[in-house]
Amino acid sequence: MNDKNTLTITQPDDWHVHVRDGDMLAGVVNFTARQFGRAIIMPNLAPPITNAQAAREYRVRILAAVDNQHDFTPLMTCYLTDNIDPGEIETGFADGVFTACKLYPAGATTNSDHGVTDIGKIANVLETMQRIGMPLLVHGEVTDGDIDIFDREAVFIDRIMSKITRDFPALKIVFEHITTKQAVAFVQESGTNIAATITPHHLVYNRSAMFEGGIRPHLYCLPIAKREVHRLALRTAATSGSAKFFLGTDSAPHSVGAKQSACGCAGVFNAPFALESYAATFEQENALDKLEGFASIYGPRFYGLEPNKRKIVLERTEIEIPKTLDITDTQIIPFHSGERLNWRFVGLV
Ligand code: DOR
Ligand code: ZN
């Protein structure tokens, strides 16, 4: 039933999330598993997940950390390196271990040091992926020190993304956590094999918010938030009803100490209230009727999967987001810390 105060939609999936490992995994994964049916699990552990056996073992650890009450499927990804073996990827995909491969340009973000230094080095891998229909998930930022941090995504499109799409025209690509109007335009103008995920936080704040009244380390993530014009382009894209844009939270927990430091880590922990945040944005854009497509339909369609059978309910009730969350032996500051939101995730129906 959908009336003014209740929203019942197909259960969403999260097409990009970091659930970490060890104690942190146990502390954070159920925030994702309670809202989402499936999630694409990022492989940037230390060391990264670069072979099928490591992915199998990581999947077992994730499932062991998920509460029994949740029916949750982690979809595993392979971290691409300069020397990655295309045979390993092909077998891992055929065996249902890997759903996709993740391209981190070396040095672009957290635990990306083993990433790809030159796209030419993985041409054989991209060729294989194109042939077998395996999606490539792209962290789209150049890492050159002479490129301003706010320009790194746009320059990546010109220098790298355009080359990949030219050389591998049938490769399925998710341009992840897009942050610019250039990325929106690139995806819109590309074929149906190119899509993008959009995070809740890039829909909510722009780069000025990171410095409002002082430096706000909990809003720092990569790709970094851009100017307001870009945020508005993202909001238009997400709420447009275009199947090329779908949900990927990029929830990336770091302990409060790792964030509030002289060299703070990048990442926003948005998993605990992810759907509430997206719902608020869609409502502000008068587009609540477009939320289900974005959150629950277009992602599976891109990946060639069925939408979830279950439904979830959101109700219009003001909630207050906790200032901090105790996660195992540490504290993490959630996205929207201390704020009020107008929608509450009730649960599955
Ligand atoms: O902000 C980010 N945090 N961006 C990334 O690409 C990685 C992530 C993390 O793993 O912390
Ligand atoms: Zn990420």
Coordinates of C-alpha atoms and ligand atoms in Angstrom, one line a residue:
M1 CA 0.0 0.0 0.0
N2 CA 1.3 3.4 -0.9
D3 CA -0.3 6.4 0.6
K4 CA 1.1 9.7 1.8
N5 CA 2.6 8.2 4.8
T6 CA 3.7 4.7 3.8
L7 CA 5.9 3.5 1.0
T8 CA 6.0 -0.2 0.2
I9 CA 8.6 -1.1 -2.5
T10 CA 10.5 -4.1 -3.8
Q11 CA 13.4 -4.8 -1.4
P12 CA 16.4 -2.8 -2.6
D13 CA 20.0 -4.0 -3.2
D14 CA 23.2 -2.1 -2.5
W15 CA 25.4 -2.2 -5.6
H16 CA 28.5 -0.9 -3.8
V17 CA 29.4 -1.3 -0.2
H18 CA 32.5 -1.8 2.1
V19 CA 31.8 -4.2 4.9
R20 CA 35.4 -4.6 5.9
D21 CA 36.6 -7.7 7.8
G22 CA 37.2 -9.1 11.3
D23 CA 35.5 -7.2 14.2
M24 CA 34.6 -4.3 12.0
L25 CA 32.7 -6.7 9.6
A26 CA 30.8 -8.2 12.5
G27 CA 29.9 -4.7 13.7
V28 CA 28.7 -3.2 10.5
V29 CA 27.4 -5.8 8.1
N30 CA 24.0 -6.2 9.7
F31 CA 23.2 -2.5 9.0
T32 CA 23.4 -3.5 5.3
A33 CA 21.8 -6.9 5.7
R34 CA 18.7 -5.5 7.4
Q35 CA 17.7 -3.2 4.6
F36 CA 19.1 -4.8 1.5
G37 CA 18.6 -8.2 -0.2
R38 CA 22.0 -8.3 -1.9
A39 CA 25.1 -6.2 -2.0
I40 CA 28.1 -5.8 -4.2
I41 CA 31.0 -6.2 -1.7
M42 CA 34.1 -4.1 -2.3
P43 CA 37.4 -6.1 -2.4
N44 CA 39.7 -3.4 -1.0
L45 CA 40.8 -5.3 2.1
A46 CA 44.4 -5.5 3.1
P47 CA 45.5 -7.7 1.3
P48 CA 42.9 -7.2 -1.4
I49 CA 40.6 -10.0 -2.8
T50 CA 42.4 -10.9 -6.0
N51 CA 41.5 -14.6 -6.5
A52 CA 38.4 -16.8 -6.3
Q53 CA 39.5 -18.7 -3.2
A54 CA 40.0 -15.5 -1.2
A55 CA 36.6 -14.3 -2.3
R56 CA 35.0 -17.6 -1.3
E57 CA 36.5 -17.3 2.1
Y58 CA 35.5 -13.7 2.5
R59 CA 32.0 -14.6 1.6
V60 CA 31.9 -17.3 4.3
R61 CA 33.1 -14.7 6.8
I62 CA 30.5 -12.2 5.8
L63 CA 27.7 -14.8 6.0
A64 CA 28.9 -15.9 9.4
A65 CA 28.6 -12.3 10.6
V66 CA 25.1 -11.8 9.3
D67 CA 22.3 -12.4 11.8
N68 CA 20.1 -15.4 11.1
Q69 CA 17.0 -13.2 10.7
H70 CA 18.3 -11.6 7.5
D71 CA 18.2 -13.3 4.2
F72 CA 21.2 -11.5 2.6
T73 CA 23.4 -12.4 -0.4
P74 CA 26.8 -10.9 -0.7
L75 CA 28.0 -10.6 -4.3
M76 CA 31.7 -10.8 -4.5
T77 CA 34.1 -8.8 -6.6
C78 CA 37.7 -9.3 -7.8
Y79 CA 40.2 -6.5 -7.2
L80 CA 42.2 -5.9 -10.4
T81 CA 45.9 -5.6 -10.3
D82 CA 48.5 -5.1 -13.1
N83 CA 49.2 -8.8 -13.0
I84 CA 45.8 -10.3 -12.5
D85 CA 45.2 -13.6 -14.3
P86 CA 42.2 -13.4 -16.8
G87 CA 41.8 -17.2 -16.4
E88 CA 41.2 -16.8 -12.7
I89 CA 38.6 -14.2 -13.3
E90 CA 36.8 -16.2 -16.0
T91 CA 36.7 -19.3 -13.8
G92 CA 35.6 -17.4 -10.8
F93 CA 32.8 -15.8 -12.8
A94 CA 31.7 -19.1 -14.3
D95 CA 31.7 -20.7 -10.8
G96 CA 29.4 -17.9 -9.5
V97 CA 32.1 -16.7 -7.0
F98 CA 32.7 -13.3 -8.7
T99 CA 29.9 -11.1 -9.9
A100 CA 32.1 -8.3 -11.2
C101 CA 35.7 -6.9 -11.2
K102 CA 36.7 -3.7 -9.5
L103 CA 39.1 -1.3 -11.1
Y104 CA 41.0 1.0 -8.6
P105 CA 43.5 3.2 -10.3
A106 CA 46.6 2.6 -8.1
G107 CA 46.7 5.2 -5.3
A108 CA 43.2 6.5 -5.9
T109 CA 41.8 5.7 -2.5
T110 CA 41.8 3.4 0.7
N111 CA 43.8 0.2 0.0
S112 CA 44.2 0.9 -3.7
D113 CA 48.0 0.6 -3.7
H114 CA 47.8 -2.7 -5.5
G115 CA 45.5 -1.3 -8.1
V116 CA 46.1 -0.8 -11.8
T117 CA 49.0 1.5 -12.7
D118 CA 48.2 1.6 -16.4
I119 CA 45.0 0.5 -18.1
G120 CA 47.0 -1.0 -21.0
K121 CA 48.3 -3.6 -18.5
I122 CA 44.8 -5.2 -18.1
A123 CA 43.7 -5.1 -21.8
N124 CA 43.6 -8.9 -21.8
V125 CA 41.4 -8.9 -18.7
L126 CA 39.0 -6.4 -20.1
E127 CA 38.9 -8.4 -23.4
T128 CA 37.9 -11.5 -21.4
M129 CA 35.3 -9.7 -19.3
Q130 CA 33.7 -8.2 -22.4
R131 CA 33.5 -11.7 -24.0
I132 CA 31.9 -13.3 -20.9
G133 CA 29.6 -10.4 -20.0
M134 CA 31.2 -9.7 -16.7
P135 CA 30.7 -6.1 -15.4
L136 CA 33.7 -3.8 -14.7
L137 CA 33.2 -1.5 -11.7
V138 CA 35.2 1.6 -12.0
H139 CA 36.6 4.0 -9.4
G140 CA 36.8 6.8 -11.9
E141 CA 39.5 9.2 -10.7
V142 CA 42.9 9.8 -12.1
T143 CA 45.7 9.8 -9.5
D144 CA 48.2 12.2 -11.1
G145 CA 49.4 14.7 -8.5
D146 CA 49.2 17.6 -10.9
I147 CA 45.4 17.1 -11.4
D148 CA 43.4 19.0 -8.8
I149 CA 41.4 16.7 -6.6
F150 CA 38.1 18.2 -7.7
D151 CA 38.9 17.6 -11.3
R152 CA 40.0 14.0 -11.1
E153 CA 36.7 12.4 -12.1
A154 CA 36.2 14.7 -15.1
V155 CA 39.8 14.1 -16.3
F156 CA 39.4 10.3 -15.8
I157 CA 36.5 10.4 -18.3
D158 CA 38.6 12.2 -20.9
R159 CA 41.7 10.2 -20.4
I160 CA 40.7 6.7 -19.3
M161 CA 36.9 6.0 -19.4
S162 CA 36.6 7.2 -23.0
K163 CA 39.5 4.9 -24.0
I164 CA 38.0 1.9 -22.2
T165 CA 34.6 2.4 -23.9
R166 CA 36.2 2.9 -27.3
D167 CA 38.4 -0.2 -27.1
F168 CA 35.8 -2.4 -25.4
P169 CA 32.5 -1.1 -26.8
A170 CA 30.4 -4.1 -25.5
L171 CA 32.0 -4.2 -22.0
K172 CA 29.5 -3.7 -19.2
I173 CA 30.7 -0.9 -17.0
V174 CA 29.4 0.6 -13.8
F175 CA 30.8 4.1 -13.3
E176 CA 30.7 4.0 -9.5
H177 CA 29.7 6.7 -7.0
I178 CA 29.6 9.4 -9.6
T179 CA 30.1 13.0 -8.4
T180 CA 30.0 15.3 -11.4
K181 CA 27.7 16.6 -14.1
Q182 CA 30.3 15.3 -16.6
A183 CA 29.9 11.8 -15.4
V184 CA 26.1 12.1 -15.5
A185 CA 26.4 13.3 -19.2
F186 CA 28.9 10.6 -20.1
V187 CA 26.6 7.8 -18.8
Q188 CA 23.5 9.3 -20.4
E189 CA 25.3 9.6 -23.8
S190 CA 26.7 6.0 -23.6
G191 CA 25.0 2.8 -24.6
T192 CA 22.9 0.6 -22.3
N193 CA 26.0 -1.3 -21.2
I194 CA 27.2 1.8 -19.2
A195 CA 25.5 2.7 -16.0
A196 CA 26.3 4.5 -12.7
T197 CA 25.7 4.2 -9.0
I198 CA 25.0 7.3 -6.9
T199 CA 25.6 7.5 -3.1
P200 CA 23.2 9.0 -0.6
H201 CA 25.8 11.4 0.6
H202 CA 26.7 12.9 -2.8
L203 CA 23.0 13.6 -3.2
V204 CA 22.8 15.5 0.1
Y205 CA 25.9 17.8 0.4
N206 CA 28.4 19.7 -1.7
R207 CA 32.0 20.5 -1.1
S208 CA 31.3 23.6 0.9
A209 CA 29.5 21.5 3.5
M210 CA 32.9 19.8 4.3
F211 CA 34.1 23.1 5.7
E212 CA 31.0 24.6 7.2
G213 CA 32.0 26.2 10.5
G214 CA 35.2 24.1 10.5
I215 CA 36.6 21.0 8.9
R216 CA 34.2 18.1 8.9
P217 CA 36.1 14.9 8.5
H218 CA 33.0 12.7 8.5
L219 CA 31.9 14.2 5.2
Y220 CA 35.3 13.4 3.6
C221 CA 35.1 10.6 1.1
L222 CA 36.5 9.7 -2.3
P223 CA 35.6 10.8 -4.9
I224 CA 35.3 14.0 -2.9
A225 CA 32.0 16.0 -3.0
K226 CA 32.0 18.6 -5.7
R227 CA 30.3 22.0 -6.3
E228 CA 26.6 22.5 -5.9
V229 CA 26.0 22.4 -9.7
H230 CA 27.3 18.8 -9.7
R231 CA 25.1 17.8 -6.7
L232 CA 22.1 19.1 -8.5
A233 CA 23.0 17.1 -11.6
L234 CA 23.2 14.0 -9.5
R235 CA 19.9 14.6 -7.9
T236 CA 18.3 15.1 -11.3
A237 CA 19.9 11.9 -12.7
A238 CA 19.0 9.7 -9.7
T239 CA 15.3 10.9 -9.6
S240 CA 14.9 11.0 -13.4
G241 CA 13.6 7.4 -13.7
S242 CA 16.5 6.6 -16.1
A243 CA 17.5 2.9 -15.7
K244 CA 21.2 4.0 -16.1
F245 CA 21.4 5.3 -12.5
F246 CA 20.9 3.1 -9.5
L247 CA 21.6 2.7 -5.8
G248 CA 25.1 2.1 -4.4
T249 CA 25.8 3.5 -1.0
D250 CA 29.6 3.3 -0.9
S251 CA 29.1 3.0 2.9
A252 CA 32.7 3.0 4.1
P253 CA 33.1 2.8 7.9
H254 CA 36.2 4.0 9.7
S255 CA 36.6 4.3 13.4
V256 CA 36.1 7.8 14.8
G257 CA 39.9 7.9 15.6
A258 CA 40.8 7.0 12.0
K259 CA 38.5 9.8 10.7
Q260 CA 39.4 12.5 13.3
S261 CA 43.1 12.4 12.7
A262 CA 45.8 14.6 11.3
C263 CA 45.5 12.4 8.2
G264 CA 41.9 11.2 8.3
C265 CA 40.6 8.3 6.2
A266 CA 38.1 8.8 3.4
G267 CA 34.7 7.3 3.8
V268 CA 31.1 8.0 4.9
F269 CA 29.3 5.4 7.0
N270 CA 25.8 5.6 5.7
A271 CA 24.6 2.0 5.9
P272 CA 22.6 2.4 9.1
F273 CA 20.1 4.9 7.6
A274 CA 20.8 4.5 3.9
L275 CA 17.2 4.1 2.7
E276 CA 15.9 6.8 5.0
S277 CA 18.5 9.2 3.4
Y278 CA 17.6 8.3 -0.2
A279 CA 13.9 8.5 0.6
A280 CA 14.4 12.1 2.0
T281 CA 16.2 13.1 -1.2
F282 CA 13.6 11.6 -3.5
E283 CA 10.8 13.2 -1.5
Q284 CA 12.5 16.6 -1.7
E285 CA 12.7 16.2 -5.5
N286 CA 9.0 15.2 -5.6
A287 CA 10.0 11.9 -7.0
L288 CA 9.1 9.2 -4.4
D289 CA 7.5 7.3 -7.2
K290 CA 10.9 6.9 -8.8
L291 CA 12.6 5.5 -5.7
E292 CA 11.7 1.9 -6.4
G293 CA 13.2 1.9 -9.8
F294 CA 16.5 3.4 -8.6
A295 CA 16.7 1.3 -5.4
S296 CA 15.3 -2.0 -6.5
I297 CA 14.8 -2.5 -10.2
Y298 CA 17.5 -0.9 -12.4
G299 CA 20.5 -2.5 -10.5
P300 CA 19.3 -6.1 -10.9
R301 CA 18.3 -5.3 -14.5
F302 CA 21.8 -4.2 -15.3
Y303 CA 23.4 -7.2 -13.7
G304 CA 20.9 -9.6 -15.4
L305 CA 19.3 -10.6 -12.1
E306 CA 15.7 -10.7 -11.0
P307 CA 14.5 -8.0 -8.5
N308 CA 14.0 -9.3 -5.0
K309 CA 10.7 -11.0 -4.3
R310 CA 10.3 -9.4 -0.9
K311 CA 8.9 -5.9 -0.2
I312 CA 10.0 -3.4 2.4
V313 CA 8.1 -0.7 4.1
L314 CA 9.1 2.9 4.8
E315 CA 6.8 5.1 6.9
R316 CA 6.7 8.8 7.3
T317 CA 7.9 9.3 10.9
E318 CA 10.5 11.7 12.1
I319 CA 13.6 9.8 13.3
E320 CA 16.7 11.2 15.0
I321 CA 20.0 9.7 13.8
P322 CA 22.3 8.8 16.7
K323 CA 25.3 11.1 17.0
T324 CA 27.6 8.1 17.3
L325 CA 27.3 4.3 17.1
D326 CA 29.2 1.8 19.3
I327 CA 30.6 -0.8 16.9
T328 CA 32.3 -3.6 18.7
D329 CA 35.3 -2.0 20.4
T330 CA 35.1 1.4 18.6
Q331 CA 32.8 4.2 17.7
I332 CA 31.7 5.3 14.3
I333 CA 30.0 8.5 13.4
P334 CA 27.1 7.7 11.0
F335 CA 26.0 9.8 8.1
H336 CA 23.3 12.4 9.2
S337 CA 24.8 12.1 12.7
G338 CA 22.5 14.0 15.1
E339 CA 20.1 15.1 12.3
R340 CA 16.4 14.3 11.8
L341 CA 15.0 12.5 8.8
N342 CA 11.3 12.2 7.8
W343 CA 11.2 8.5 6.9
R344 CA 11.8 5.4 8.9
F345 CA 12.7 1.9 7.6
V346 CA 10.1 -0.3 9.2
G347 CA 11.2 -3.7 7.8
L348 CA 10.3 -6.4 5.4
V349 CA 6.7 -7.4 4.6
Ligands
DOR1 O1 35.6 7.3 0.6 C1 36.0 6.2 0.2 N1 36.2 5.2 1.1 N2 36.2 6.0 -1.1 C2 36.7 4.8 -1.5 O2 36.9 4.7 -2.7 C3 37.1 3.8 -0.6 C4 36.4 3.9 0.7 C5 37.1 3.0 1.8 O3 37.3 1.9 1.5 O4 37.2 3.6 2.9
ZN2 ZN 33.7 2.4 -2.4

